[in-house]
Amino acid sequence: DSGVTQTPKHLITATGQRVTLRCSPRSGDLSVYWYQQSLDQGLQFLIHYYNGEERAKGNILERFSAQQFPDLHSELNLSSLELGDSALYFCASSGGTRETQYFGPGTRLLVL
Amino acid sequence: GENVEQHPSTLSVQEGDSAVIKCTYSDSASNYFPWYKQELGKRPQLIIDIRSNVGEKKDQRIAVTLNKTAKHFSLHITETQPEDSAVYFCAPLSGAGSYQLTFGKGTKLSVIP
């Protein structure tokens, strides 16, 4: 157990819908990262937040957005969902040794 | 951005043999080099990492070696066991203040009992 939690574990929804994925970092970690894992794209970095502020963006679609709240948990919002958005979404957190990222169990999203 | 290539994509070894996976990267400013293990449907789990001021690091049966000049680093697993079967990813951290990991495409390791 990495100490990073994610909810829900599974999510099934329809095209065009909007979902919210939630992540709680390890105690004391200020950084939260979101990654998408799909069969064709592999593991891709989406976005990084540090203590509530966006720090870096990767291959994140405009339909996707994220935020980090004062209690340091983070949410990833996916809207206007398409079939191709079906993937595993992981969040990771880092703290003292800032490079070392610990991953949560992931949310498996299926868009039908 | 960082280009990462990982070889081989699949690797089968007999139990007890050694396994080596190689990762090459493009960003000369990269300064942190982790390896993750992922079992089917589970989270990537950090197994070993190395920083750019060190050439080799060992943790029991697992070791990582780094060649910054050639821009590659390798994962070595000795005395492989069936529970080592998983997908392994290298994920060098881009330099210059970034904390973005760029993952390789993964190596599926199968350890045959």
CSV table of C-alpha atoms in Angstrom, one decimal:
chain,number,residue,atom,x,y,z
A,1,ASP,CA,0.0,0.0,0.0
A,2,SER,CA,1.6,3.3,-1.2
A,3,GLY,CA,-0.6,5.5,1.1
A,4,VAL,CA,-2.2,7.2,-2.0
A,5,THR,CA,-5.9,6.6,-2.3
A,6,GLN,CA,-8.2,6.9,-5.3
A,7,THR,CA,-11.9,6.7,-5.7
A,8,PRO,CA,-13.8,5.2,-7.4
A,9,LYS,CA,-12.0,2.0,-8.3
A,10,HIS,CA,-14.2,1.5,-11.4
A,11,LEU,CA,-16.4,3.8,-13.4
A,12,ILE,CA,-18.7,2.9,-16.3
A,13,THR,CA,-20.4,5.8,-18.1
A,14,ALA,CA,-21.6,6.8,-21.6
A,15,THR,CA,-20.2,8.9,-24.3
A,16,GLY,CA,-20.8,12.6,-23.7
A,17,GLN,CA,-21.0,12.3,-20.0
A,18,ARG,CA,-18.8,14.0,-17.3
A,19,VAL,CA,-17.0,12.2,-14.4
A,20,THR,CA,-14.8,13.2,-11.5
A,21,LEU,CA,-12.0,11.1,-10.2
A,22,ARG,CA,-10.6,11.7,-6.7
A,23,CYS,CA,-7.1,11.3,-5.3
A,24,SER,CA,-5.8,11.7,-1.7
A,25,PRO,CA,-2.0,11.9,-1.5
A,26,ARG,CA,0.2,10.3,1.1
A,27,SER,CA,0.2,12.2,4.4
A,28,GLY,CA,2.4,15.3,4.1
A,29,ASP,CA,2.9,15.1,0.3
A,30,LEU,CA,2.3,18.4,-1.4
A,31,SER,CA,2.6,17.2,-5.0
A,32,VAL,CA,-0.1,15.3,-6.9
A,33,TYR,CA,0.3,14.0,-10.4
A,34,TRP,CA,-2.2,12.5,-12.8
A,35,TYR,CA,-1.3,9.8,-15.4
A,36,GLN,CA,-3.4,8.0,-18.0
A,37,GLN,CA,-2.6,4.4,-19.0
A,38,SER,CA,-4.2,3.0,-22.1
A,39,LEU,CA,-3.1,0.1,-24.4
A,40,ASP,CA,-2.2,2.3,-27.3
A,41,GLN,CA,-0.7,5.3,-25.5
A,42,GLY,CA,1.0,3.6,-22.6
A,43,LEU,CA,1.5,5.6,-19.3
A,44,GLN,CA,1.2,9.3,-20.0
A,45,PHE,CA,1.7,12.2,-17.7
A,46,LEU,CA,-1.3,14.5,-17.6
A,47,ILE,CA,-0.8,17.2,-15.0
A,48,HIS,CA,1.1,18.2,-11.8
A,49,TYR,CA,-0.2,20.2,-8.9
A,50,TYR,CA,1.9,21.4,-6.0
A,51,ASN,CA,0.3,22.8,-2.9
A,52,GLY,CA,-2.8,23.9,-4.8
A,53,GLU,CA,-1.1,25.3,-7.8
A,54,GLU,CA,-0.7,23.9,-11.3
A,55,ARG,CA,2.9,23.3,-12.0
A,56,ALA,CA,3.1,21.4,-15.3
A,57,LYS,CA,0.8,20.1,-18.0
A,58,GLY,CA,1.5,17.1,-20.2
A,59,ASN,CA,-0.7,15.5,-22.8
A,60,ILE,CA,-3.9,16.6,-21.2
A,61,LEU,CA,-6.9,17.2,-23.4
A,62,GLU,CA,-8.9,20.5,-23.2
A,63,ARG,CA,-11.9,18.4,-22.1
A,64,PHE,CA,-10.0,17.4,-19.0
A,65,SER,CA,-9.3,19.6,-16.0
A,66,ALA,CA,-7.9,19.1,-12.5
A,67,GLN,CA,-7.6,20.9,-9.3
A,68,GLN,CA,-6.0,20.5,-5.9
A,69,PHE,CA,-7.8,21.6,-2.8
A,70,PRO,CA,-6.5,23.2,0.4
A,71,ASP,CA,-6.6,19.8,2.1
A,72,LEU,CA,-4.3,18.6,-0.7
A,73,HIS,CA,-6.7,16.1,-2.3
A,74,SER,CA,-7.1,16.4,-6.0
A,75,GLU,CA,-9.8,15.8,-8.5
A,76,LEU,CA,-9.6,15.1,-12.2
A,77,ASN,CA,-12.6,16.1,-14.2
A,78,LEU,CA,-13.2,14.5,-17.6
A,79,SER,CA,-16.0,15.9,-19.7
A,80,SER,CA,-17.6,15.2,-23.1
A,81,LEU,CA,-16.3,11.7,-22.7
A,82,GLU,CA,-15.4,9.7,-25.8
A,83,LEU,CA,-14.8,5.9,-26.3
A,84,GLY,CA,-11.1,6.6,-26.5
A,85,ASP,CA,-11.0,8.0,-23.0
A,86,SER,CA,-11.5,4.5,-21.6
A,87,ALA,CA,-8.3,3.9,-19.6
A,88,LEU,CA,-6.7,3.5,-16.2
A,89,TYR,CA,-6.2,6.8,-14.5
A,90,PHE,CA,-3.5,6.9,-11.8
A,91,CYS,CA,-2.6,9.6,-9.4
A,92,ALA,CA,0.8,9.8,-7.7
A,93,SER,CA,2.1,11.9,-4.9
A,94,SER,CA,5.6,13.0,-3.8
A,95,GLY,CA,6.9,14.8,-0.8
A,96,GLY,CA,10.3,15.2,0.9
A,97,THR,CA,12.4,13.5,-1.8
A,98,ARG,CA,10.4,15.3,-4.4
A,99,GLU,CA,11.4,13.2,-7.3
A,100,THR,CA,10.1,9.9,-5.9
A,101,GLN,CA,6.5,9.4,-6.9
A,102,TYR,CA,4.2,6.9,-5.3
A,103,PHE,CA,1.2,5.7,-7.2
A,104,GLY,CA,-2.4,5.1,-6.1
A,105,PRO,CA,-4.4,2.0,-7.1
A,106,GLY,CA,-6.0,3.8,-10.1
A,107,THR,CA,-9.5,4.3,-11.4
A,108,ARG,CA,-10.6,2.2,-14.3
A,109,LEU,CA,-12.8,4.2,-16.6
A,110,LEU,CA,-14.9,2.5,-19.2
A,111,VAL,CA,-16.9,4.7,-21.6
A,112,LEU,CA,-19.6,2.9,-23.6
B,1,GLY,CA,10.3,16.7,-24.6
B,2,GLU,CA,12.0,13.5,-23.4
B,3,ASN,CA,12.1,10.5,-25.7
B,4,VAL,CA,12.4,7.2,-23.9
B,5,GLU,CA,13.0,3.8,-25.4
B,6,GLN,CA,13.0,0.6,-23.5
B,7,HIS,CA,14.3,-2.8,-24.7
B,8,PRO,CA,13.3,-5.6,-25.0
B,9,SER,CA,9.5,-5.3,-25.1
B,10,THR,CA,9.2,-8.9,-23.9
B,11,LEU,CA,11.6,-11.1,-22.0
B,12,SER,CA,11.3,-14.7,-20.9
B,13,VAL,CA,13.8,-16.3,-18.6
B,14,GLN,CA,14.1,-19.5,-16.6
B,15,GLU,CA,13.7,-19.2,-12.9
B,16,GLY,CA,17.0,-18.5,-11.3
B,17,ASP,CA,18.5,-16.8,-14.4
B,18,SER,CA,19.2,-13.1,-14.6
B,19,ALA,CA,17.2,-10.5,-16.5
B,20,VAL,CA,18.4,-7.2,-17.9
B,21,ILE,CA,16.2,-4.4,-19.3
B,22,LYS,CA,17.7,-1.3,-20.9
B,23,CYS,CA,16.3,2.2,-21.2
B,24,THR,CA,17.6,5.1,-23.3
B,25,TYR,CA,16.6,8.7,-22.9
B,26,SER,CA,17.2,11.9,-24.8
B,27,ASP,CA,17.1,14.7,-22.3
B,28,SER,CA,20.7,15.3,-21.0
B,29,ALA,CA,19.3,17.3,-18.1
B,30,SER,CA,17.5,14.3,-16.7
B,31,ASN,CA,18.8,13.6,-13.2
B,32,TYR,CA,16.6,11.0,-11.7
B,33,PHE,CA,16.0,7.5,-13.0
B,34,PRO,CA,13.4,5.2,-11.4
B,35,TRP,CA,12.2,1.7,-12.4
B,36,TYR,CA,8.6,0.7,-11.7
B,37,LYS,CA,7.0,-2.8,-11.6
B,38,GLN,CA,3.4,-3.2,-12.6
B,39,GLU,CA,1.4,-6.4,-12.1
B,40,LEU,CA,-1.7,-6.8,-14.2
B,41,GLY,CA,-4.4,-4.3,-13.2
B,42,LYS,CA,-2.4,-2.9,-10.4
B,43,ARG,CA,-0.5,0.3,-9.7
B,44,PRO,CA,3.0,1.0,-10.8
B,45,GLN,CA,5.3,0.2,-7.9
B,46,LEU,CA,8.7,1.8,-7.5
B,47,ILE,CA,11.3,-0.9,-7.1
B,48,ILE,CA,14.6,1.0,-7.4
B,49,ASP,CA,15.8,4.4,-8.4
B,50,ILE,CA,19.1,6.2,-9.0
B,51,ARG,CA,20.2,9.7,-9.1
B,52,SER,CA,22.7,11.2,-11.6
B,53,ASN,CA,25.6,11.5,-9.2
B,54,VAL,CA,25.7,7.7,-8.8
B,55,GLY,CA,26.7,5.1,-11.3
B,56,GLU,CA,25.1,2.0,-9.7
B,57,LYS,CA,22.7,1.1,-6.9
B,58,LYS,CA,21.8,-2.4,-5.6
B,59,ASP,CA,19.0,-3.6,-3.4
B,60,GLN,CA,19.2,-7.4,-2.8
B,61,ARG,CA,18.4,-9.0,-6.2
B,62,ILE,CA,17.8,-5.8,-8.0
B,63,ALA,CA,20.3,-3.3,-9.3
B,64,VAL,CA,20.3,-0.3,-11.6
B,65,THR,CA,23.3,1.0,-13.5
B,66,LEU,CA,23.5,4.5,-15.1
B,67,ASN,CA,25.6,5.7,-18.0
B,68,LYS,CA,24.9,9.4,-18.3
B,69,THR,CA,27.4,9.9,-21.1
B,70,ALA,CA,25.5,7.4,-23.3
B,71,LYS,CA,22.2,8.4,-21.8
B,72,HIS,CA,21.0,5.0,-20.8
B,73,PHE,CA,20.3,3.1,-17.6
B,74,SER,CA,19.5,-0.6,-17.0
B,75,LEU,CA,17.6,-2.7,-14.6
B,76,HIS,CA,19.3,-6.0,-13.5
B,77,ILE,CA,17.4,-8.7,-11.7
B,78,THR,CA,19.4,-11.7,-10.5
B,79,GLU,CA,18.1,-15.1,-9.3
B,80,THR,CA,14.7,-14.4,-10.9
B,81,GLN,CA,11.6,-15.9,-9.3
B,82,PRO,CA,8.1,-16.4,-10.7
B,83,GLU,CA,6.8,-13.5,-8.6
B,84,ASP,CA,9.1,-11.2,-10.6
B,85,SER,CA,6.8,-11.8,-13.6
B,86,ALA,CA,5.3,-8.4,-14.4
B,87,VAL,CA,5.7,-5.4,-16.7
B,88,TYR,CA,8.7,-3.1,-15.9
B,89,PHE,CA,8.8,0.5,-16.8
B,90,CYS,CA,11.7,3.0,-16.8
B,91,ALA,CA,10.6,6.6,-16.2
B,92,PRO,CA,13.4,9.1,-16.3
B,93,LEU,CA,12.5,12.5,-14.8
B,94,SER,CA,13.0,15.4,-17.1
B,95,GLY,CA,15.5,17.9,-15.7
B,96,ALA,CA,15.4,21.6,-15.1
B,97,GLY,CA,13.0,21.7,-12.2
B,98,SER,CA,10.4,19.4,-13.8
B,99,TYR,CA,8.9,16.5,-11.9
B,100,GLN,CA,7.3,14.9,-14.9
B,101,LEU,CA,8.1,11.2,-15.4
B,102,THR,CA,8.3,10.0,-19.0
B,103,PHE,CA,7.5,6.3,-19.1
B,104,GLY,CA,9.0,3.8,-21.5
B,105,LYS,CA,6.6,1.4,-23.2
B,106,GLY,CA,7.4,-1.3,-20.8
B,107,THR,CA,9.0,-4.7,-20.8
B,108,LYS,CA,6.9,-7.8,-20.0
B,109,LEU,CA,9.0,-10.2,-18.0
B,110,SER,CA,8.0,-13.8,-17.7
B,111,VAL,CA,9.9,-16.0,-15.4
B,112,ILE,CA,9.3,-19.7,-16.2
B,113,PRO,CA,9.4,-22.0,-13.3
